Tab-separated table of C-alpha atoms (C1' of nucleotides) in Angstrom:
chain	number	residue	atom	x	y	z
A	13	MET	CA	15.467	1.867	25.411
A	14	ARG	CA	13.911	-1.479	24.449
A	15	LYS	CA	10.470	-1.003	25.919
A	16	GLY	CA	9.474	1.420	23.184
A	17	GLU	CA	10.143	-1.171	20.507
A	18	GLU	CA	8.054	-3.704	22.352
A	19	THR	CA	5.064	-1.375	22.652
A	20	ARG	CA	5.458	-0.419	19.015
A	21	GLY	CA	5.479	-4.089	18.101
A	22	ARG	CA	2.328	-4.703	20.094
A	23	ILE	CA	0.561	-1.852	18.315
A	24	LEU	CA	1.623	-3.344	14.975
A	25	ASP	CA	0.377	-6.797	16.014
A	26	VAL	CA	-3.043	-5.447	16.923
A	27	ALA	CA	-3.169	-3.236	13.842
A	28	GLU	CA	-2.205	-6.039	11.478
A	29	ALA	CA	-4.948	-8.303	12.747
A	30	ALA	CA	-7.484	-5.484	12.542
A	31	VAL	CA	-6.483	-4.395	9.032
A	32	LEU	CA	-6.648	-7.963	7.712
A	33	ALA	CA	-10.062	-8.477	9.301
A	34	LYS	CA	-11.812	-5.248	8.326
A	35	GLY	CA	-9.589	-3.183	6.078
A	36	PHE	CA	-7.318	-0.242	6.747
A	37	GLY	CA	-9.925	2.472	6.398
A	38	ALA	CA	-12.275	0.760	8.794
A	39	THR	CA	-9.575	0.259	11.428
A	40	SER	CA	-9.818	3.066	13.960
A	41	ILE	CA	-6.900	4.294	16.004
A	42	GLU	CA	-9.287	4.273	18.936
A	43	GLU	CA	-9.728	0.495	18.879
A	44	LEU	CA	-5.988	-0.013	18.449
A	45	ILE	CA	-5.135	1.943	21.588
A	46	VAL	CA	-7.902	0.256	23.584
A	47	GLU	CA	-6.721	-3.220	22.599
A	48	THR	CA	-3.044	-2.359	23.041
A	49	GLY	CA	-3.723	-0.716	26.400
A	50	ILE	CA	-2.106	2.635	25.684
A	51	THR	CA	-3.411	6.151	25.200
A	52	LYS	CA	-3.896	8.131	22.048
A	53	SER	CA	-0.864	10.237	22.833
A	54	GLY	CA	1.132	7.064	23.212
A	55	PHE	CA	0.082	5.933	19.781
A	56	PHE	CA	1.060	9.209	18.150
A	57	TYR	CA	4.401	9.044	19.905
A	58	HIS	CA	5.222	5.913	17.900
A	59	PHE	CA	3.503	6.822	14.620
A	60	ARG	CA	3.203	10.346	13.238
A	61	ASP	CA	-0.131	9.513	11.584
A	62	LYS	CA	-2.131	6.630	10.178
A	63	ASN	CA	-0.058	6.604	7.008
A	64	GLN	CA	3.152	5.956	8.944
A	65	LEU	CA	1.379	3.096	10.658
A	66	ALA	CA	0.498	1.644	7.260
A	67	LYS	CA	4.090	1.942	6.093
A	68	ALA	CA	5.496	0.283	9.219
A	69	LEU	CA	2.852	-2.420	9.000
A	70	LEU	CA	3.638	-3.225	5.401
A	71	THR	CA	7.435	-3.236	5.703
A	72	ARG	CA	7.295	-5.425	8.791
A	73	TYR	CA	4.969	-7.874	7.042
A	74	ILE	CA	7.165	-8.054	3.945
A	75	GLU	CA	10.315	-8.676	5.978
A	76	ALA	CA	8.685	-11.509	7.929
A	77	ASP	CA	7.403	-12.942	4.662
A	78	GLU	CA	10.876	-12.950	3.115
A	79	ARG	CA	12.324	-14.670	6.164
A	80	ILE	CA	9.774	-17.477	5.795
A	81	TYR	CA	10.655	-18.017	2.134
A	82	ASP	CA	14.377	-17.900	2.909
A	83	ASP	CA	13.865	-20.538	5.539
A	84	ILE	CA	11.602	-22.887	3.570
A	85	PHE	CA	13.407	-22.829	0.246
A	86	GLY	CA	16.789	-22.761	1.971
A	87	ARG	CA	15.927	-25.992	3.741
A	88	ALA	CA	14.596	-27.490	0.509
A	89	ARG	CA	17.883	-26.632	-1.197
A	90	GLU	CA	19.822	-28.348	1.545
A	91	LEU	CA	17.750	-31.505	1.304
A	92	MET	CA	17.712	-31.802	-2.486
A	93	ASP	CA	20.558	-31.211	-4.886
A	94	ASP	CA	18.490	-31.285	-8.035
A	95	PRO	CA	17.019	-27.814	-8.677
A	96	LEU	CA	13.651	-29.202	-9.801
A	97	GLN	CA	13.311	-31.567	-6.880
A	98	SER	CA	14.386	-28.810	-4.518
A	99	PHE	CA	11.764	-26.434	-5.928
A	100	LEU	CA	9.024	-29.070	-5.768
A	101	LEU	CA	10.002	-29.888	-2.192
A	102	GLY	CA	9.942	-26.199	-1.284
A	103	LEU	CA	6.402	-25.901	-2.624
A	104	LYS	CA	5.400	-28.945	-0.573
A	105	LEU	CA	7.026	-27.623	2.602
A	106	LEU	CA	5.292	-24.287	2.051
A	107	ALA	CA	1.961	-26.028	1.540
A	108	GLU	CA	2.501	-27.942	4.778
A	109	LEU	CA	3.365	-24.795	6.683
A	110	LEU	CA	0.250	-23.073	5.325
A	111	SER	CA	-2.072	-25.963	6.102
A	112	ASP	CA	-0.691	-26.081	9.654
A	113	LEU	CA	-1.920	-22.549	10.365
A	114	PRO	CA	-4.668	-23.101	12.947
A	115	ASN	CA	-7.235	-20.623	11.600
A	116	GLY	CA	-6.072	-20.540	8.014
A	117	HIS	CA	-3.887	-17.848	6.524
A	118	PRO	CA	-4.738	-14.500	8.166
A	119	GLY	CA	-4.397	-12.651	4.852
A	120	CYS	CA	-1.715	-10.837	2.914
A	121	LEU	CA	-1.034	-7.163	3.561
A	122	VAL	CA	0.524	-6.804	0.113
A	123	ALA	CA	-2.768	-7.912	-1.414
A	124	THR	CA	-4.913	-5.592	0.685
A	125	SER	CA	-2.570	-2.646	0.125
A	126	CYS	CA	-2.979	-2.784	-3.633
A	127	TYR	CA	-6.700	-2.255	-3.104
A	128	TYR	CA	-5.959	1.059	-1.319
A	129	GLU	CA	-4.213	3.028	-4.092
A	130	ARG	CA	-6.148	6.205	-3.516
A	131	LEU	CA	-5.550	5.904	0.226
A	132	PHE	CA	-1.778	5.446	0.306
A	133	ASP	CA	1.002	7.622	-1.078
A	134	ARG	CA	3.471	6.648	-3.785
A	135	GLU	CA	6.063	5.520	-1.242
A	136	ILE	CA	3.849	2.785	0.157
A	137	GLN	CA	2.746	1.726	-3.316
A	138	ASP	CA	6.399	1.425	-4.256
A	139	ILE	CA	7.243	-0.644	-1.197
A	140	ASN	CA	4.464	-2.973	-2.262
A	141	ARG	CA	5.668	-3.119	-5.854
A	142	GLN	CA	9.262	-3.832	-4.814
A	143	ALA	CA	8.098	-6.666	-2.578
A	144	VAL	CA	6.333	-8.379	-5.470
A	145	LEU	CA	9.364	-7.820	-7.700
A	146	ARG	CA	11.564	-9.489	-5.095
A	147	TRP	CA	9.231	-12.493	-5.107
A	148	ARG	CA	9.610	-12.591	-8.879
A	149	THR	CA	13.404	-12.468	-8.653
A	150	ARG	CA	13.484	-15.181	-6.015
A	151	PHE	CA	11.360	-17.696	-7.894
A	152	ARG	CA	12.812	-16.845	-11.298
A	153	GLY	CA	16.261	-17.643	-9.913
A	154	MET	CA	15.068	-21.079	-8.882
A	155	ILE	CA	13.288	-21.669	-12.169
A	156	GLN	CA	16.311	-20.593	-14.177
A	157	GLN	CA	18.370	-23.248	-12.464
A	158	ILE	CA	15.689	-25.798	-13.341
A	159	VAL	CA	15.586	-24.744	-16.987
A	160	GLU	CA	19.308	-25.274	-17.308
A	161	VAL	CA	18.722	-28.942	-16.599
A	162	TYR	CA	15.162	-29.572	-17.729
A	163	PRO	CA	13.821	-27.786	-20.803
A	164	PRO	CA	10.223	-26.608	-20.349
A	165	ARG	CA	7.691	-28.750	-22.206
A	166	GLU	CA	5.651	-25.721	-23.225
A	167	PRO	CA	7.025	-22.350	-24.347
A	168	VAL	CA	6.716	-19.996	-21.402
A	169	ASP	CA	8.263	-16.758	-20.146
A	170	LEU	CA	10.331	-17.389	-17.022
A	171	ASP	CA	9.280	-14.175	-15.274
A	172	GLN	CA	5.651	-15.071	-15.827
A	173	LEU	CA	6.249	-18.587	-14.582
A	174	ALA	CA	7.965	-17.180	-11.488
A	175	ASP	CA	5.041	-14.799	-10.902
A	176	MET	CA	2.722	-17.804	-10.984
A	177	VAL	CA	3.918	-18.828	-7.511
A	178	SER	CA	2.951	-15.445	-6.062
A	179	THR	CA	-0.271	-15.430	-8.069
A	180	VAL	CA	-1.366	-18.797	-6.695
A	181	LEU	CA	-0.447	-17.746	-3.160
A	182	GLU	CA	-2.377	-14.467	-3.370
A	183	GLY	CA	-5.294	-16.050	-5.201
A	184	GLY	CA	-5.291	-19.031	-2.868
A	185	ILE	CA	-5.516	-16.776	0.158
A	186	VAL	CA	-8.516	-15.012	-1.345
A	187	MET	CA	-10.184	-18.302	-2.220
A	188	SER	CA	-9.521	-19.760	1.234
A	189	LYS	CA	-10.955	-16.717	2.959
A	190	ALA	CA	-13.971	-16.394	0.668
A	191	LEU	CA	-14.814	-20.093	0.885
A	192	LYS	CA	-13.939	-20.292	4.582
A	193	GLU	CA	-11.994	-23.437	3.700
A	194	PRO	CA	-8.516	-23.092	5.207
A	195	ASP	CA	-7.234	-26.097	3.200
A	196	THR	CA	-7.909	-24.476	-0.152
A	197	LEU	CA	-4.754	-22.369	-0.086
A	198	ALA	CA	-2.431	-25.325	0.509
A	199	ASN	CA	-4.317	-27.414	-2.039
A	200	GLN	CA	-4.008	-24.751	-4.725
A	201	LEU	CA	-0.295	-24.583	-4.058
A	202	LEU	CA	-0.081	-28.357	-4.529
A	203	VAL	CA	-1.945	-28.092	-7.818
A	204	LEU	CA	0.664	-25.561	-8.892
A	205	ARG	CA	3.303	-28.079	-7.833
A	206	ALA	CA	1.720	-30.690	-10.090
A	207	PHE	CA	1.736	-28.168	-12.933
A	208	MET	CA	5.402	-27.433	-12.357
A	209	LYS	CA	6.175	-31.133	-12.361
A	210	LEU	CA	4.407	-31.496	-15.700
A	211	MET	CA	6.216	-28.482	-17.097
A	212	PHE	CA	9.722	-29.690	-16.323
A	213	GLN	CA	9.759	-33.365	-15.508
A	214	PRO	CA	10.952	-35.429	-18.462
A	215	SER	CA	8.281	-37.687	-19.926
A	216	PRO	CA	8.480	-41.252	-18.591
A	217	ARG	CA	8.969	-42.556	-22.129
A	218	ALA	CA	11.982	-40.373	-22.894
B	19	MET	CA	-40.758	4.171	-12.071
B	20	ARG	CA	-37.471	3.784	-13.882
B	21	LYS	CA	-35.582	6.890	-12.796
B	22	GLY	CA	-35.056	5.499	-9.326
B	23	GLU	CA	-33.261	2.493	-10.737
B	24	GLU	CA	-31.041	4.725	-12.821
B	25	THR	CA	-30.005	6.886	-9.858
B	26	ARG	CA	-29.432	3.773	-7.804
B	27	GLY	CA	-27.234	2.392	-10.556
B	28	ARG	CA	-25.227	5.587	-10.688
B	29	ILE	CA	-24.633	5.463	-6.933
B	30	LEU	CA	-23.460	1.864	-7.283
B	31	ASP	CA	-21.115	2.817	-10.150
B	32	VAL	CA	-19.504	5.551	-8.101
B	33	ALA	CA	-19.377	3.367	-4.988
B	34	GLU	CA	-17.818	0.420	-6.807
B	35	ALA	CA	-14.999	2.531	-8.199
B	36	ALA	CA	-14.396	4.120	-4.801
B	37	VAL	CA	-14.419	0.816	-2.894
B	38	LEU	CA	-11.981	-0.787	-5.335
B	39	ALA	CA	-9.659	2.209	-5.121
B	40	LYS	CA	-9.578	2.792	-1.376
B	41	GLY	CA	-11.518	0.101	0.419
B	42	PHE	CA	-15.031	-0.024	1.812
B	43	GLY	CA	-14.256	1.443	5.203
B	44	ALA	CA	-12.460	4.414	3.701
B	45	THR	CA	-15.284	5.152	1.259
B	46	SER	CA	-17.447	7.899	2.732
B	47	ILE	CA	-21.103	8.322	1.915
B	48	GLU	CA	-20.329	12.020	1.637
B	49	GLU	CA	-18.060	11.573	-1.381
B	50	LEU	CA	-20.542	9.215	-3.019
B	51	ILE	CA	-23.362	11.744	-2.892
B	52	VAL	CA	-21.098	14.577	-4.077
B	53	GLU	CA	-19.885	12.576	-7.069
B	54	THR	CA	-23.338	11.204	-7.855
B	55	GLY	CA	-24.895	14.645	-7.524
B	56	ILE	CA	-27.568	13.753	-4.997
B	57	THR	CA	-28.173	14.597	-1.361
B	58	LYS	CA	-27.643	12.508	1.709
B	59	SER	CA	-31.380	11.990	2.040
B	60	GLY	CA	-31.432	10.753	-1.531
B	61	PHE	CA	-28.764	8.211	-0.744
B	62	PHE	CA	-30.579	6.871	2.298
B	63	TYR	CA	-33.762	6.616	0.252
B	64	HIS	CA	-32.038	4.006	-1.927
B	65	PHE	CA	-29.964	2.253	0.742
B	66	ARG	CA	-30.998	1.808	4.354
B	67	ASP	CA	-27.378	1.962	5.518
B	68	LYS	CA	-23.834	1.323	4.360
B	69	ASN	CA	-24.248	-2.424	4.803
B	70	GLN	CA	-27.131	-2.520	2.334
B	71	LEU	CA	-24.938	-0.633	-0.100
B	72	ALA	CA	-22.245	-3.283	0.303
B	73	LYS	CA	-24.750	-6.050	-0.312
B	74	ALA	CA	-26.138	-4.386	-3.432
B	75	LEU	CA	-22.629	-3.688	-4.711
B	76	LEU	CA	-21.515	-7.259	-4.266
B	77	THR	CA	-24.579	-8.924	-5.788
B	78	ARG	CA	-24.509	-6.603	-8.779
B	79	TYR	CA	-20.804	-7.277	-9.316
B	80	ILE	CA	-21.260	-11.036	-9.100
B	81	GLU	CA	-24.141	-11.026	-11.573
B	82	ALA	CA	-22.171	-8.991	-14.102
B	83	ASP	CA	-19.235	-11.334	-13.596
B	84	GLU	CA	-21.338	-14.413	-14.300
B	85	ARG	CA	-22.712	-12.837	-17.464
B	86	ILE	CA	-19.176	-12.304	-18.745
B	87	TYR	CA	-18.221	-15.927	-18.123
B	88	ASP	CA	-21.473	-17.149	-19.704
B	89	ASP	CA	-20.693	-15.078	-22.756
B	90	ILE	CA	-17.016	-15.959	-23.153
B	91	PHE	CA	-17.216	-19.683	-22.501
B	92	GLY	CA	-20.519	-19.912	-24.359
B	93	ARG	CA	-18.862	-18.515	-27.469
B	94	ALA	CA	-15.873	-20.790	-26.984
B	95	ARG	CA	-18.224	-23.776	-26.825
B	96	GLU	CA	-19.892	-22.709	-30.065
B	97	LEU	CA	-16.577	-22.362	-31.875
B	98	MET	CA	-14.984	-25.598	-30.649
B	99	ASP	CA	-16.623	-28.985	-30.289
B	100	ASP	CA	-13.799	-30.605	-28.382
B	101	PRO	CA	-14.168	-29.844	-24.657
B	102	LEU	CA	-10.430	-29.310	-24.151
B	103	GLN	CA	-10.048	-27.020	-27.151
B	104	SER	CA	-13.168	-25.144	-26.112
B	105	PHE	CA	-11.813	-24.631	-22.592
B	106	LEU	CA	-8.412	-23.504	-23.867
B	107	LEU	CA	-10.085	-21.111	-26.301
B	108	GLY	CA	-12.249	-19.737	-23.511
B	109	LEU	CA	-9.150	-19.008	-21.408
B	110	LYS	CA	-7.587	-17.267	-24.395
B	111	LEU	CA	-10.702	-15.197	-25.077
B	112	LEU	CA	-10.846	-14.243	-21.412
B	113	ALA	CA	-7.179	-13.248	-21.453
B	114	GLU	CA	-7.819	-11.090	-24.521
B	115	LEU	CA	-10.801	-9.424	-22.897
B	116	LEU	CA	-8.763	-8.714	-19.765
B	117	SER	CA	-5.775	-7.326	-21.649
B	118	ASP	CA	-8.117	-5.046	-23.614
B	119	LEU	CA	-9.216	-3.272	-20.446
B	120	PRO	CA	-7.777	0.234	-20.852
B	121	ASN	CA	-6.541	0.787	-17.299
B	122	GLY	CA	-6.163	-2.836	-16.313
B	123	HIS	CA	-8.680	-4.780	-14.249
B	124	PRO	CA	-10.334	-2.438	-11.755
B	125	GLY	CA	-10.287	-5.106	-9.051
B	126	CYS	CA	-12.588	-7.829	-7.757
B	127	LEU	CA	-15.208	-7.048	-5.148
B	128	VAL	CA	-15.323	-10.695	-4.112
B	129	ALA	CA	-11.626	-10.484	-3.230
B	130	THR	CA	-11.944	-7.253	-1.282
B	131	SER	CA	-15.043	-8.460	0.560
B	132	CYS	CA	-13.239	-11.456	2.017
B	133	TYR	CA	-10.837	-9.011	3.666
B	134	TYR	CA	-13.775	-7.371	5.496
B	135	GLU	CA	-15.081	-10.282	7.586
B	136	ARG	CA	-15.408	-8.286	10.764
B	137	LEU	CA	-17.114	-5.491	8.840
B	138	PHE	CA	-19.842	-7.409	7.036
B	139	ASP	CA	-22.584	-9.642	8.381
B	140	ARG	CA	-23.007	-13.337	7.678
B	141	GLU	CA	-25.391	-12.705	4.791
B	142	ILE	CA	-22.795	-10.825	2.757
B	143	GLN	CA	-20.109	-13.375	3.598
B	144	ASP	CA	-22.455	-16.079	2.364
B	145	ILE	CA	-23.188	-14.242	-0.889
B	146	ASN	CA	-19.450	-14.117	-1.418
B	147	ARG	CA	-18.974	-17.772	-0.622
B	148	GLN	CA	-21.785	-18.842	-2.941
B	149	ALA	CA	-20.267	-16.821	-5.772
B	150	VAL	CA	-16.945	-18.636	-5.461
B	151	LEU	CA	-18.754	-21.967	-5.239
B	152	ARG	CA	-20.593	-21.147	-8.498
B	153	TRP	CA	-17.246	-20.448	-10.164
B	154	ARG	CA	-16.076	-23.839	-8.944
B	155	THR	CA	-19.177	-25.558	-10.326
B	156	ARG	CA	-18.839	-23.796	-13.662
B	157	PHE	CA	-15.219	-24.721	-14.283
B	158	ARG	CA	-15.515	-28.190	-12.803
B	159	GLY	CA	-18.298	-28.897	-15.296
B	160	MET	CA	-16.018	-27.959	-18.160
B	161	ILE	CA	-13.100	-29.939	-16.735
B	162	GLN	CA	-15.270	-33.011	-16.177
B	163	GLN	CA	-16.138	-33.031	-19.850
B	164	ILE	CA	-12.441	-32.807	-20.680
B	165	VAL	CA	-11.540	-35.668	-18.353
B	166	GLU	CA	-14.056	-37.930	-20.075
B	167	VAL	CA	-11.987	-37.597	-23.240
B	168	TYR	CA	-8.478	-36.833	-22.016
B	169	PRO	CA	-7.209	-38.480	-18.833
B	170	PRO	CA	-5.183	-36.071	-16.671
B	171	ARG	CA	-1.436	-36.696	-16.838
B	172	GLU	CA	-1.012	-36.040	-13.111
B	173	PRO	CA	-3.375	-37.167	-10.349
B	174	VAL	CA	-5.434	-34.149	-9.354
B	175	ASP	CA	-8.745	-33.347	-7.665
B	176	LEU	CA	-11.189	-31.862	-10.156
B	177	ASP	CA	-12.653	-29.340	-7.714
B	178	GLN	CA	-9.182	-28.096	-6.906
B	179	LEU	CA	-8.307	-27.903	-10.585
B	180	ALA	CA	-11.499	-25.938	-11.217
B	181	ASP	CA	-10.663	-23.585	-8.334
B	182	MET	CA	-7.311	-22.951	-9.995
B	183	VAL	CA	-9.006	-20.781	-12.621
B	184	SER	CA	-10.522	-18.521	-9.960
B	185	THR	CA	-7.277	-18.575	-7.979
B	186	VAL	CA	-5.222	-17.388	-10.943
B	187	LEU	CA	-7.788	-14.699	-11.752
B	188	GLU	CA	-7.875	-13.379	-8.182
B	189	GLY	CA	-4.129	-13.697	-7.731
B	190	GLY	CA	-3.470	-12.193	-11.145
B	191	ILE	CA	-5.583	-9.157	-10.312
B	192	VAL	CA	-3.601	-8.618	-7.116
B	193	MET	CA	-0.294	-9.032	-8.962
B	194	SER	CA	-1.349	-6.690	-11.747
B	195	LYS	CA	-2.422	-4.013	-9.304
B	196	ALA	CA	0.598	-4.354	-7.029
B	197	LEU	CA	3.065	-4.328	-9.925
B	198	LYS	CA	1.115	-1.688	-11.849
B	199	GLU	CA	1.528	-3.921	-14.879
B	200	PRO	CA	-1.911	-4.370	-16.461
B	201	ASP	CA	-0.639	-7.188	-18.721
B	202	THR	CA	0.308	-9.425	-15.812
B	203	LEU	CA	-3.248	-10.630	-15.226
B	204	ALA	CA	-3.749	-11.784	-18.821
B	205	ASN	CA	-0.277	-13.315	-18.913
B	206	GLN	CA	-0.879	-15.320	-15.759
B	207	LEU	CA	-4.097	-16.627	-17.256
B	208	LEU	CA	-2.159	-17.721	-20.336
B	209	VAL	CA	0.377	-19.512	-18.163
B	210	LEU	CA	-2.552	-21.344	-16.581
B	211	ARG	CA	-3.702	-22.180	-20.108
B	212	ALA	CA	-0.288	-23.702	-20.855
B	213	PHE	CA	-0.540	-25.726	-17.641
B	214	MET	CA	-3.980	-26.982	-18.602
B	215	LYS	CA	-2.690	-27.970	-22.029
B	216	LEU	CA	0.114	-29.946	-20.384
B	217	MET	CA	-2.303	-31.584	-17.996
B	218	PHE	CA	-4.711	-32.900	-20.616
B	219	GLN	CA	-3.151	-32.819	-24.041
B	220	PRO	CA	-1.956	-36.279	-25.088
B	221	SER	CA	1.819	-36.517	-25.411
B	222	PRO	CA	2.980	-36.109	-29.033
B	223	ARG	CA	4.574	-39.542	-28.953
B	224	ALA	CA	1.440	-41.390	-27.879
C	1	DT	C1'	-56.131	13.997	-10.604
C	2	DT	C1'	-54.041	11.498	-7.441
C	3	DA	C1'	-51.057	8.688	-5.071
C	4	DA	C1'	-46.907	6.745	-4.890
C	5	DA	C1'	-41.975	7.250	-5.955
C	6	DA	C1'	-38.014	9.876	-5.871
C	7	DC	C1'	-35.987	12.850	-4.061
C	8	DC	C1'	-34.280	17.790	-1.220
C	9	DA	C1'	-33.323	20.654	3.151
C	10	DT	C1'	-32.122	20.997	7.668
C	11	DA	C1'	-30.812	19.777	12.042
C	12	DC	C1'	-28.670	16.813	15.053
C	13	DC	C1'	-25.618	13.112	17.400
C	14	DA	C1'	-21.652	10.178	18.690
C	15	DA	C1'	-17.376	8.524	16.988
C	16	DC	C1'	-13.158	9.186	14.612
C	17	DG	C1'	-8.556	11.143	12.746
C	18	DG	C1'	-5.665	14.377	13.983
C	19	DT	C1'	-3.358	18.395	16.544
C	20	DA	C1'	-1.540	20.692	20.480
C	21	DC	C1'	0.493	21.118	24.711
C	22	DA	C1'	1.699	20.172	29.438
C	23	DG	C1'	3.575	16.983	32.245
C	24	DG	C1'	5.452	12.660	34.601
C	25	DA	C1'	7.848	8.093	35.502
C	26	DG	C1'	11.958	5.596	34.731
C	27	DA	C1'	16.281	4.483	32.911
C	28	DT	C1'	20.955	6.369	31.499
C	29	DC	C1'	24.888	8.964	31.824
C	30	DA	C1'	28.134	12.802	33.247
D	1	DT	C1'	23.265	13.782	42.475
D	2	DG	C1'	21.453	16.088	38.813
D	3	DA	C1'	20.425	16.335	34.001
D	4	DT	C1'	18.748	14.255	29.988
D	5	DC	C1'	16.363	11.347	27.103
D	6	DT	C1'	12.844	7.886	26.187
D	7	DC	C1'	8.305	6.621	26.691
D	8	DC	C1'	4.569	7.538	27.635
D	9	DT	C1'	-0.387	9.845	30.202
D	10	DG	C1'	-4.034	13.543	30.454
D	11	DT	C1'	-6.791	16.931	28.658
D	12	DA	C1'	-8.762	19.792	25.458
D	13	DC	C1'	-10.033	20.805	20.986
D	14	DC	C1'	-11.340	20.734	15.733
D	15	DG	C1'	-13.447	19.183	11.346
D	16	DT	C1'	-15.463	15.179	9.116
D	17	DT	C1'	-18.180	11.120	8.920
D	18	DG	C1'	-22.033	7.560	9.438
D	19	DG	C1'	-26.343	7.590	10.739
D	20	DT	C1'	-31.133	9.207	12.381
D	21	DA	C1'	-35.108	12.043	12.193
D	22	DT	C1'	-38.539	14.826	10.293
D	23	DG	C1'	-40.885	17.395	7.104
D	24	DG	C1'	-41.364	19.036	2.625
D	25	DT	C1'	-41.279	19.047	-2.694
D	26	DT	C1'	-41.031	17.506	-7.361
D	27	DT	C1'	-41.593	13.925	-10.711
D	28	DT	C1'	-43.880	10.090	-12.652
D	29	DA	C1'	-47.129	6.607	-13.763
D	30	DA	C1'	-51.882	4.946	-13.408
DNA sequence: TTAAAACCATACCAACGGTACAGGAGATCA
DNA sequence: TGATCTCCTGTACCGTTGGTATGGTTTTAA
């Protein structure tokens, strides 16, 4: 039965847009079923309650997010052999992808979820935490490869340096949305790229 | 008539904690009046509706935020004459202040507000935008003074570099909350500090 | 003392999250 | 062909919430 999955996906699409635009607590099931074109009973057939919706929403978002990173940094690795150049290219490709979004980045569900601690149960909070830890692992792996070739020019913890990518992405999204300047996110990522270049690229005089 | 202001402040205290812990839409007026110890009528005496509460919350938060930055970077300026050293000291002082928060940073209302576009009117969105623009002006002023003495070692837009401070703060708060690691925010700020050092500090061989 | 400020009490409404239960259309399979 | 399962619709109901209204009372400052 494939049709159920499709309806479920449509509910999640509508819900994701609504949650990112007005918050989870302010998103009513009523508006979701109106916009999706189903009934309340139909909604509760797919999701036991609002909390299950949140969980499905978050896991789906995280999986899509991972696929994007796999794709971008996988391509960068194919195009560049040098780990530093590959990382810098990945950041550039990501910046391009982000600046090509027509209405700017719609927002990050991981970011919004961490502002709902008292609303969500431990399971959801843990899903969120694991997602951020996977980001850390991903970028630390790339940075470790860089460090093996290029020693960092300032003493820095590699986990913290890896987290910086996620930090700039999350912060950049907030800045872009608050300023209503879609470019800001991509630009902040490019500033991070310049920082990373400075951190690892050998000095021209060496 | 001072007592009114005090009650109003208490409502805002309770509301701020609630909004940061579960979102604006999920924060009920009912719980606010229970925790504040007033009646519903009392609440609506101070705030015409929930939107006015949001506006008051946000403006109060932004003003307190500005006072903190004035204080920290003002002290840093007193202690260090050199604009670069003063800036780096300010980042360090800010990191110390943030890591001294007992339960980690409670969250940024500016960040949450930008995830409520469809919930808030243009006025609130503009208050938010102006706040971020003031951050930009503040840090760009400091960076401009640095650039006059130390040329940047990578080509970079000064507005974007100034925004990086806010980006790392906002992103660091999200990371800290998602990971449930209070130190992460301060650590990310210190990584930014290392980046800034690399960007402006003359190379040791020069 | 007096008037404004700062509330309290009560009643009410529509909308929302959620529950419960009965049923029906359509595909799938024995 | 009949039975079963998936994927819904329809209806009815409950407690809570945001918000409005209205009238009254206590506290405070001039």
